[in-house]
mmCIF file with all atom_site columns, C-alpha atoms in Angstrom:
data_model
loop_
_atom_site.group_PDB
_atom_site.id
_atom_site.type_symbol
_atom_site.label_atom_id
_atom_site.label_alt_id
_atom_site.label_comp_id
_atom_site.label_asym_id
_atom_site.label_entity_id
_atom_site.label_seq_id
_atom_site.pdbx_PDB_ins_code
_atom_site.Cartn_x
_atom_site.Cartn_y
_atom_site.Cartn_z
_atom_site.occupancy
_atom_site.B_iso_or_equiv
_atom_site.pdbx_formal_charge
_atom_site.auth_seq_id
_atom_site.auth_comp_id
_atom_site.auth_asym_id
_atom_site.auth_atom_id
_atom_site.pdbx_PDB_model_num
ATOM 1   C CA . MET A 1 1   ? 99.449  39.119 -7.632  1.00 0.00 ? 1   MET A CA 1
ATOM 2   C CA . GLY A 1 2   ? 100.718 42.324 -8.900  1.00 0.00 ? 2   GLY A CA 1
ATOM 3   C CA . ALA A 1 3   ? 101.037 43.661 -12.486 1.00 0.00 ? 3   ALA A CA 1
ATOM 4   C CA . THR A 1 4   ? 103.811 45.805 -14.179 1.00 0.00 ? 4   THR A CA 1
ATOM 5   C CA . LEU A 1 5   ? 103.015 48.631 -16.078 1.00 0.00 ? 5   LEU A CA 1
ATOM 6   C CA . PRO A 1 6   ? 104.925 50.204 -19.081 1.00 0.00 ? 6   PRO A CA 1
ATOM 7   C CA . PRO A 1 7   ? 106.432 53.617 -18.373 1.00 0.00 ? 7   PRO A CA 1
ATOM 8   C CA . VAL A 1 8   ? 103.951 55.911 -18.035 1.00 0.00 ? 8   VAL A CA 1
ATOM 9   C CA . THR A 1 9   ? 104.192 59.734 -18.294 1.00 0.00 ? 9   THR A CA 1
ATOM 10  C CA . LEU A 1 10  ? 102.155 61.984 -15.785 1.00 0.00 ? 10  LEU A CA 1
ATOM 11  C CA . SER A 1 11  ? 102.058 65.568 -15.556 1.00 0.00 ? 11  SER A CA 1
ATOM 12  C CA . ALA A 1 12  ? 102.356 67.292 -11.846 1.00 0.00 ? 12  ALA A CA 1
ATOM 13  C CA . SER A 1 13  ? 98.608  68.226 -12.433 1.00 0.00 ? 13  SER A CA 1
ATOM 14  C CA . GLN A 1 14  ? 97.576  64.770 -13.264 1.00 0.00 ? 14  GLN A CA 1
ATOM 15  C CA . ALA A 1 15  ? 99.883  63.641 -10.120 1.00 0.00 ? 15  ALA A CA 1
ATOM 16  C CA . VAL A 1 16  ? 97.918  65.878 -7.903  1.00 0.00 ? 16  VAL A CA 1
ATOM 17  C CA . ALA A 1 17  ? 94.664  64.880 -9.300  1.00 0.00 ? 17  ALA A CA 1
ATOM 18  C CA . LEU A 1 18  ? 95.124  61.400 -8.180  1.00 0.00 ? 18  LEU A CA 1
ATOM 19  C CA . LEU A 1 19  ? 96.209  62.103 -4.928  1.00 0.00 ? 19  LEU A CA 1
ATOM 20  C CA . ALA A 1 20  ? 93.225  64.657 -4.566  1.00 0.00 ? 20  ALA A CA 1
ATOM 21  C CA . ALA A 1 21  ? 90.879  62.020 -5.555  1.00 0.00 ? 21  ALA A CA 1
ATOM 22  C CA . VAL A 1 22  ? 92.449  59.193 -3.246  1.00 0.00 ? 22  VAL A CA 1
ATOM 23  C CA . SER A 1 23  ? 92.913  62.004 -0.237  1.00 0.00 ? 23  SER A CA 1
ATOM 24  C CA . ALA A 1 24  ? 89.029  62.977 -0.375  1.00 0.00 ? 24  ALA A CA 1
ATOM 25  C CA . ALA A 1 25  ? 87.656  59.682 -0.434  1.00 0.00 ? 25  ALA A CA 1
ATOM 26  C CA . PRO A 1 26  ? 89.150  57.968 2.656   1.00 0.00 ? 26  PRO A CA 1
ATOM 27  C CA . GLU A 1 27  ? 85.581  56.382 3.278   1.00 0.00 ? 27  GLU A CA 1
ATOM 28  C CA . ALA A 1 28  ? 85.780  54.825 -0.414  1.00 0.00 ? 28  ALA A CA 1
ATOM 29  C CA . PRO A 1 29  ? 85.976  50.963 -0.795  1.00 0.00 ? 29  PRO A CA 1
ATOM 30  C CA . TYR A 1 30  ? 89.735  49.884 -1.340  1.00 0.00 ? 30  TYR A CA 1
ATOM 31  C CA . SER A 1 31  ? 90.992  53.824 -0.502  1.00 0.00 ? 31  SER A CA 1
ATOM 32  C CA . ASP A 1 32  ? 94.086  52.265 1.261   1.00 0.00 ? 32  ASP A CA 1
ATOM 33  C CA . LEU A 1 33  ? 95.167  50.401 -2.061  1.00 0.00 ? 33  LEU A CA 1
ATOM 34  C CA . ALA A 1 34  ? 94.397  53.282 -4.120  1.00 0.00 ? 34  ALA A CA 1
ATOM 35  C CA . GLY A 1 35  ? 96.577  55.274 -1.831  1.00 0.00 ? 35  GLY A CA 1
ATOM 36  C CA . ALA A 1 36  ? 99.538  52.605 -1.937  1.00 0.00 ? 36  ALA A CA 1
ATOM 37  C CA . GLY A 1 37  ? 99.021  52.382 -5.660  1.00 0.00 ? 37  GLY A CA 1
ATOM 38  C CA . VAL A 1 38  ? 99.119  56.204 -6.159  1.00 0.00 ? 38  VAL A CA 1
ATOM 39  C CA . GLN A 1 39  ? 102.358 56.298 -4.204  1.00 0.00 ? 39  GLN A CA 1
ATOM 40  C CA . LYS A 1 40  ? 104.086 53.549 -6.380  1.00 0.00 ? 40  LYS A CA 1
ATOM 41  C CA . ILE A 1 41  ? 103.001 56.045 -9.370  1.00 0.00 ? 41  ILE A CA 1
ATOM 42  C CA . LEU A 1 42  ? 104.717 58.770 -7.600  1.00 0.00 ? 42  LEU A CA 1
ATOM 43  C CA . ASP A 1 43  ? 107.638 57.121 -6.717  1.00 0.00 ? 43  ASP A CA 1
ATOM 44  C CA . VAL A 1 44  ? 108.779 56.463 -10.379 1.00 0.00 ? 44  VAL A CA 1
ATOM 45  C CA . LEU A 1 45  ? 108.090 60.144 -11.479 1.00 0.00 ? 45  LEU A CA 1
ATOM 46  C CA . ASP A 1 46  ? 110.896 61.902 -12.910 1.00 0.00 ? 46  ASP A CA 1
ATOM 47  C CA . PRO A 1 47  ? 112.445 64.013 -10.363 1.00 0.00 ? 47  PRO A CA 1
ATOM 48  C CA . ARG A 1 48  ? 111.407 67.308 -12.082 1.00 0.00 ? 48  ARG A CA 1
ATOM 49  C CA . THR A 1 49  ? 107.855 66.174 -12.423 1.00 0.00 ? 49  THR A CA 1
ATOM 50  C CA . ARG A 1 50  ? 107.976 65.227 -8.745  1.00 0.00 ? 50  ARG A CA 1
ATOM 51  C CA . VAL A 1 51  ? 109.028 68.328 -7.028  1.00 0.00 ? 51  VAL A CA 1
ATOM 52  C CA . ARG A 1 52  ? 106.137 70.182 -9.148  1.00 0.00 ? 52  ARG A CA 1
ATOM 53  C CA . ALA A 1 53  ? 103.685 67.683 -8.026  1.00 0.00 ? 53  ALA A CA 1
ATOM 54  C CA . GLU A 1 54  ? 104.707 67.739 -4.361  1.00 0.00 ? 54  GLU A CA 1
ATOM 55  C CA . ALA A 1 55  ? 104.498 71.612 -4.545  1.00 0.00 ? 55  ALA A CA 1
ATOM 56  C CA . LEU A 1 56  ? 100.910 71.751 -6.113  1.00 0.00 ? 56  LEU A CA 1
ATOM 57  C CA . ALA A 1 57  ? 99.857  69.083 -3.632  1.00 0.00 ? 57  ALA A CA 1
ATOM 58  C CA . GLY A 1 58  ? 100.857 71.413 -0.985  1.00 0.00 ? 58  GLY A CA 1
ATOM 59  C CA . ARG A 1 59  ? 97.917  73.859 -2.609  1.00 0.00 ? 59  ARG A CA 1
ATOM 60  C CA . VAL A 1 60  ? 95.120  71.488 -2.346  1.00 0.00 ? 60  VAL A CA 1
ATOM 61  C CA . TRP A 1 61  ? 93.614  70.716 0.917   1.00 0.00 ? 61  TRP A CA 1
ATOM 62  C CA . VAL A 1 62  ? 90.911  68.266 1.843   1.00 0.00 ? 62  VAL A CA 1
ATOM 63  C CA . ASN A 1 63  ? 88.914  68.172 5.071   1.00 0.00 ? 63  ASN A CA 1
ATOM 64  C CA . THR A 1 64  ? 87.433  64.568 5.357   1.00 0.00 ? 64  THR A CA 1
ATOM 65  C CA . PRO A 1 65  ? 85.072  63.318 7.936   1.00 0.00 ? 65  PRO A CA 1
ATOM 66  C CA . PRO A 1 66  ? 86.067  61.094 10.652  1.00 0.00 ? 66  PRO A CA 1
ATOM 67  C CA . SER A 1 67  ? 86.819  57.458 8.587   1.00 0.00 ? 67  SER A CA 1
ATOM 68  C CA . SER A 1 68  ? 84.946  54.470 9.699   1.00 0.00 ? 68  SER A CA 1
ATOM 69  C CA . SER A 1 69  ? 87.052  51.381 11.155  1.00 0.00 ? 69  SER A CA 1
ATOM 70  C CA . ARG A 1 70  ? 89.904  50.472 9.109   1.00 0.00 ? 70  ARG A CA 1
ATOM 71  C CA . ALA A 1 71  ? 89.148  46.809 10.430  1.00 0.00 ? 71  ALA A CA 1
ATOM 72  C CA . ILE A 1 72  ? 85.548  47.003 9.408   1.00 0.00 ? 72  ILE A CA 1
ATOM 73  C CA . ARG A 1 73  ? 86.302  48.531 5.862   1.00 0.00 ? 73  ARG A CA 1
ATOM 74  C CA . SER A 1 74  ? 88.877  45.578 5.525   1.00 0.00 ? 74  SER A CA 1
ATOM 75  C CA . ALA A 1 75  ? 86.465  42.977 6.036   1.00 0.00 ? 75  ALA A CA 1
ATOM 76  C CA . LEU A 1 76  ? 83.627  44.198 3.745   1.00 0.00 ? 76  LEU A CA 1
ATOM 77  C CA . GLU A 1 77  ? 86.325  44.741 0.951   1.00 0.00 ? 77  GLU A CA 1
ATOM 78  C CA . GLU A 1 78  ? 87.715  41.001 1.482   1.00 0.00 ? 78  GLU A CA 1
ATOM 79  C CA . ALA A 1 79  ? 84.215  39.789 1.672   1.00 0.00 ? 79  ALA A CA 1
ATOM 80  C CA . MET A 1 80  ? 83.472  41.484 -1.572  1.00 0.00 ? 80  MET A CA 1
ATOM 81  C CA . ALA A 1 81  ? 86.640  40.703 -3.536  1.00 0.00 ? 81  ALA A CA 1
ATOM 82  C CA . GLU A 1 82  ? 86.359  36.862 -2.047  1.00 0.00 ? 82  GLU A CA 1
ATOM 83  C CA . GLN A 1 83  ? 82.315  36.646 -2.333  1.00 0.00 ? 83  GLN A CA 1
ATOM 84  C CA . HIS A 1 84  ? 82.142  35.760 0.722   1.00 0.00 ? 84  HIS A CA 1
ATOM 85  C CA . VAL A 1 85  ? 79.195  36.187 3.378   1.00 0.00 ? 85  VAL A CA 1
ATOM 86  C CA . VAL A 1 86  ? 79.844  38.845 5.617   1.00 0.00 ? 86  VAL A CA 1
ATOM 87  C CA . ARG A 1 87  ? 78.653  38.909 9.355   1.00 0.00 ? 87  ARG A CA 1
ATOM 88  C CA . ILE A 1 88  ? 77.830  42.821 10.382  1.00 0.00 ? 88  ILE A CA 1
ATOM 89  C CA . ARG A 1 89  ? 76.557  44.366 13.675  1.00 0.00 ? 89  ARG A CA 1
ATOM 90  C CA . TYR A 1 90  ? 74.501  47.118 12.208  1.00 0.00 ? 90  TYR A CA 1
ATOM 91  C CA . THR A 1 91  ? 72.509  50.304 13.836  1.00 0.00 ? 91  THR A CA 1
ATOM 92  C CA . SER A 1 92  ? 69.457  51.515 11.836  1.00 0.00 ? 92  SER A CA 1
ATOM 93  C CA . ARG A 1 93  ? 68.777  55.323 11.012  1.00 0.00 ? 93  ARG A CA 1
ATOM 94  C CA . GLU A 1 94  ? 66.108  54.496 13.923  1.00 0.00 ? 94  GLU A CA 1
ATOM 95  C CA . GLY A 1 95  ? 68.581  53.103 16.214  1.00 0.00 ? 95  GLY A CA 1
ATOM 96  C CA . ALA A 1 96  ? 67.964  49.740 16.341  1.00 0.00 ? 96  ALA A CA 1
ATOM 97  C CA . THR A 1 97  ? 70.756  47.360 16.547  1.00 0.00 ? 97  THR A CA 1
ATOM 98  C CA . THR A 1 98  ? 71.215  43.989 14.819  1.00 0.00 ? 98  THR A CA 1
ATOM 99  C CA . THR A 1 99  ? 73.893  41.336 13.469  1.00 0.00 ? 99  THR A CA 1
ATOM 100 C CA . ARG A 1 100 ? 73.038  40.029 10.227  1.00 0.00 ? 100 ARG A CA 1
ATOM 101 C CA . ASP A 1 101 ? 74.953  37.830 7.364   1.00 0.00 ? 101 ASP A CA 1
ATOM 102 C CA . VAL A 1 102 ? 74.710  39.728 4.328   1.00 0.00 ? 102 VAL A CA 1
ATOM 103 C CA . GLU A 1 103 ? 75.964  38.553 0.775   1.00 0.00 ? 103 GLU A CA 1
ATOM 104 C CA . PRO A 1 104 ? 77.879  41.619 -0.702  1.00 0.00 ? 104 PRO A CA 1
ATOM 105 C CA . VAL A 1 105 ? 77.011  42.575 -4.234  1.00 0.00 ? 105 VAL A CA 1
ATOM 106 C CA . LEU A 1 106 ? 78.298  46.151 -4.645  1.00 0.00 ? 106 LEU A CA 1
ATOM 107 C CA . PHE A 1 107 ? 79.226  48.997 -2.795  1.00 0.00 ? 107 PHE A CA 1
ATOM 108 C CA . ALA A 1 108 ? 77.474  52.870 -3.874  1.00 0.00 ? 108 ALA A CA 1
ATOM 109 C CA . SER A 1 109 ? 78.167  56.018 -2.970  1.00 0.00 ? 109 SER A CA 1
ATOM 110 C CA . THR A 1 110 ? 75.328  58.301 -2.564  1.00 0.00 ? 110 THR A CA 1
ATOM 111 C CA . ASN A 1 111 ? 74.859  61.771 -1.138  1.00 0.00 ? 111 ASN A CA 1
ATOM 112 C CA . GLY A 1 112 ? 78.316  61.889 0.396   1.00 0.00 ? 112 GLY A CA 1
ATOM 113 C CA . GLN A 1 113 ? 77.895  58.123 2.072   1.00 0.00 ? 113 GLN A CA 1
ATOM 114 C CA . TRP A 1 114 ? 79.044  54.949 1.106   1.00 0.00 ? 114 TRP A CA 1
ATOM 115 C CA . HIS A 1 115 ? 76.816  51.919 1.503   1.00 0.00 ? 115 HIS A CA 1
ATOM 116 C CA . LEU A 1 116 ? 77.360  48.103 1.366   1.00 0.00 ? 116 LEU A CA 1
ATOM 117 C CA . VAL A 1 117 ? 74.548  46.675 -0.951  1.00 0.00 ? 117 VAL A CA 1
ATOM 118 C CA . GLY A 1 118 ? 73.846  43.017 -0.644  1.00 0.00 ? 118 GLY A CA 1
ATOM 119 C CA . TRP A 1 119 ? 71.743  40.264 0.172   1.00 0.00 ? 119 TRP A CA 1
ATOM 120 C CA . CYS A 1 120 ? 70.449  40.532 4.008   1.00 0.00 ? 120 CYS A CA 1
ATOM 121 C CA . ARG A 1 121 ? 69.971  36.606 5.039   1.00 0.00 ? 121 ARG A CA 1
ATOM 122 C CA . TRP A 1 122 ? 67.903  37.799 7.780   1.00 0.00 ? 122 TRP A CA 1
ATOM 123 C CA . ARG A 1 123 ? 65.462  39.785 6.059   1.00 0.00 ? 123 ARG A CA 1
ATOM 124 C CA . ASP A 1 124 ? 65.688  37.467 2.805   1.00 0.00 ? 124 ASP A CA 1
ATOM 125 C CA . ALA A 1 125 ? 65.852  40.910 0.693   1.00 0.00 ? 125 ALA A CA 1
ATOM 126 C CA . MET A 1 126 ? 68.339  42.862 -1.290  1.00 0.00 ? 126 MET A CA 1
ATOM 127 C CA . ARG A 1 127 ? 69.332  45.589 1.613   1.00 0.00 ? 127 ARG A CA 1
ATOM 128 C CA . TRP A 1 128 ? 71.500  48.842 1.896   1.00 0.00 ? 128 TRP A CA 1
ATOM 129 C CA . PHE A 1 129 ? 73.923  49.128 4.455   1.00 0.00 ? 129 PHE A CA 1
ATOM 130 C CA . THR A 1 130 ? 75.323  52.660 5.428   1.00 0.00 ? 130 THR A CA 1
ATOM 131 C CA . ILE A 1 131 ? 78.999  51.582 6.215   1.00 0.00 ? 131 ILE A CA 1
ATOM 132 C CA . SER A 1 132 ? 79.288  54.365 8.727   1.00 0.00 ? 132 SER A CA 1
ATOM 133 C CA . ARG A 1 133 ? 76.762  52.432 10.896  1.00 0.00 ? 133 ARG A CA 1
ATOM 134 C CA . ILE A 1 134 ? 78.506  49.356 10.695  1.00 0.00 ? 134 ILE A CA 1
ATOM 135 C CA . GLU A 1 135 ? 79.948  48.709 14.047  1.00 0.00 ? 135 GLU A CA 1
ATOM 136 C CA . ARG A 1 136 ? 81.697  45.327 13.774  1.00 0.00 ? 136 ARG A CA 1
ATOM 137 C CA . ALA A 1 137 ? 82.308  43.049 10.504  1.00 0.00 ? 137 ALA A CA 1
ATOM 138 C CA . SER A 1 138 ? 83.641  39.780 10.294  1.00 0.00 ? 138 SER A CA 1
ATOM 139 C CA . VAL A 1 139 ? 84.095  37.330 6.975   1.00 0.00 ? 139 VAL A CA 1
ATOM 140 C CA . THR A 1 140 ? 82.681  33.820 7.326   1.00 0.00 ? 140 THR A CA 1
ATOM 141 C CA . LYS A 1 141 ? 83.780  31.036 5.333   1.00 0.00 ? 141 LYS A CA 1
ATOM 142 C CA . THR A 1 142 ? 80.599  30.714 3.685   1.00 0.00 ? 142 THR A CA 1
ATOM 143 C CA . VAL A 1 143 ? 80.396  31.384 -0.118  1.00 0.00 ? 143 VAL A CA 1
ATOM 144 C CA . CYS A 1 144 ? 77.997  33.652 -1.412  1.00 0.00 ? 144 CYS A CA 1
ATOM 145 C CA . SER A 1 145 ? 75.035  32.076 -3.410  1.00 0.00 ? 145 SER A CA 1
ATOM 146 C CA . GLY A 1 146 ? 75.296  34.104 -6.554  1.00 0.00 ? 146 GLY A CA 1
ATOM 147 C CA . HIS A 1 147 ? 73.131  37.574 -6.240  1.00 0.00 ? 147 HIS A CA 1
ATOM 148 C CA . THR A 1 148 ? 73.977  40.064 -9.216  1.00 0.00 ? 148 THR A CA 1
ATOM 149 C CA . VAL A 1 149 ? 74.062  43.815 -9.562  1.00 0.00 ? 149 VAL A CA 1
ATOM 150 C CA . ASP A 1 150 ? 70.889  43.143 -11.730 1.00 0.00 ? 150 ASP A CA 1
ATOM 151 C CA . GLU A 1 151 ? 69.248  42.402 -8.690  1.00 0.00 ? 151 GLU A CA 1
ATOM 152 C CA . VAL A 1 152 ? 70.016  45.968 -6.928  1.00 0.00 ? 152 VAL A CA 1
ATOM 153 C CA . GLY A 1 153 ? 67.821  47.316 -9.651  1.00 0.00 ? 153 GLY A CA 1
ATOM 154 C CA . GLU A 1 154 ? 68.216  50.434 -11.785 1.00 0.00 ? 154 GLU A CA 1
ATOM 155 C CA . PRO A 1 155 ? 70.889  52.533 -10.453 1.00 0.00 ? 155 PRO A CA 1
ATOM 156 C CA . PRO A 1 156 ? 70.128  56.534 -10.585 1.00 0.00 ? 156 PRO A CA 1
ATOM 157 C CA . PRO A 1 157 ? 70.724  58.451 -13.922 1.00 0.00 ? 157 PRO A CA 1
ATOM 158 C CA . ASN A 1 158 ? 74.073  59.654 -12.779 1.00 0.00 ? 158 ASN A CA 1
ATOM 159 C CA . ALA A 1 159 ? 75.291  56.747 -11.065 1.00 0.00 ? 159 ALA A CA 1
ATOM 160 C CA . ARG A 1 160 ? 78.131  54.931 -12.960 1.00 0.00 ? 160 ARG A CA 1
ATOM 161 C CA . PRO A 1 161 ? 80.637  52.114 -12.329 1.00 0.00 ? 161 PRO A CA 1
ATOM 162 C CA . VAL A 1 162 ? 84.138  52.920 -11.558 1.00 0.00 ? 162 VAL A CA 1
ATOM 163 C CA . HIS A 1 163 ? 85.381  51.284 -14.550 1.00 0.00 ? 163 HIS A CA 1
ATOM 164 C CA . GLY A 1 164 ? 85.710  52.779 -17.900 1.00 0.00 ? 164 GLY A CA 1
ATOM 165 C CA . ALA A 1 165 ? 87.433  56.204 -18.973 1.00 0.00 ? 165 ALA A CA 1
ATOM 166 C CA . ALA A 1 166 ? 86.262  59.207 -18.607 1.00 0.00 ? 166 ALA A CA 1
ATOM 167 C CA . GLY A 1 167 ? 85.523  61.304 -21.728 1.00 0.00 ? 167 GLY A CA 1
ATOM 168 C CA . PRO A 1 168 ? 85.810  64.986 -21.796 1.00 0.00 ? 168 PRO A CA 1
ATOM 169 C CA . SER A 1 169 ? 81.881  65.378 -20.662 1.00 0.00 ? 169 SER A CA 1
ATOM 170 C CA . GLY A 1 170 ? 82.738  63.107 -17.706 1.00 0.00 ? 170 GLY A CA 1
ATOM 171 C CA . ASP A 1 171 ? 80.754  60.563 -19.070 1.00 0.00 ? 171 ASP A CA 1
ATOM 172 C CA . THR A 1 172 ? 82.465  56.839 -18.728 1.00 0.00 ? 172 THR A CA 1
ATOM 173 C CA . ALA A 1 173 ? 82.163  54.388 -21.467 1.00 0.00 ? 173 ALA A CA 1
ATOM 174 C CA . SER A 1 174 ? 81.372  51.124 -20.173 1.00 0.00 ? 174 SER A CA 1
ATOM 175 C CA . PRO A 1 175 ? 82.885  48.157 -21.912 1.00 0.00 ? 175 PRO A CA 1
ATOM 176 C CA . THR A 1 176 ? 79.415  46.194 -21.419 1.00 0.00 ? 176 THR A CA 1
ATOM 177 C CA . SER A 1 177 ? 77.171  49.150 -22.779 1.00 0.00 ? 177 SER A CA 1
ATOM 178 C CA . SER A 1 178 ? 75.842  49.117 -26.454 1.00 0.00 ? 178 SER A CA 1
ATOM 179 C CA . GLY A 1 179 ? 75.341  52.365 -28.001 1.00 0.00 ? 179 GLY A CA 1
#
């Protein structure tokens, strides 16, 4: 189910910033949906702003590595959103390939790589899986048992969730943070 937004006024630079962010992160979870959302925003820009945004967008280039399979990312996104176990075929950094059932807990981006962080039922522990090393993924009908983000551990000091409005320094205000 969708939502209707009140009229929003964006500058050409703001519109291009959205385009650049989505274009530079094709591996990000839900990136296809983000792209569709940005396109909807661009579609309702006033004609003058849209022309300026299109001209400015032609001056911003991104060079991204080849993307992982859309089918794999879709399965991971669905499993996360619906909180169902996902069965993955995964190749470790050392080259060992295994099939595992994982309860997805969060997506994390570190050092330019996206990871699925979840409860590995094979290892009976929280594990980080580099998404580019997942060869197959399929959502099962099994509902996750309720592992939480707190079980993952402390995030790095510069990590932050994607929600919250960025302040002038780039800090985000978390609705659950105190102080």
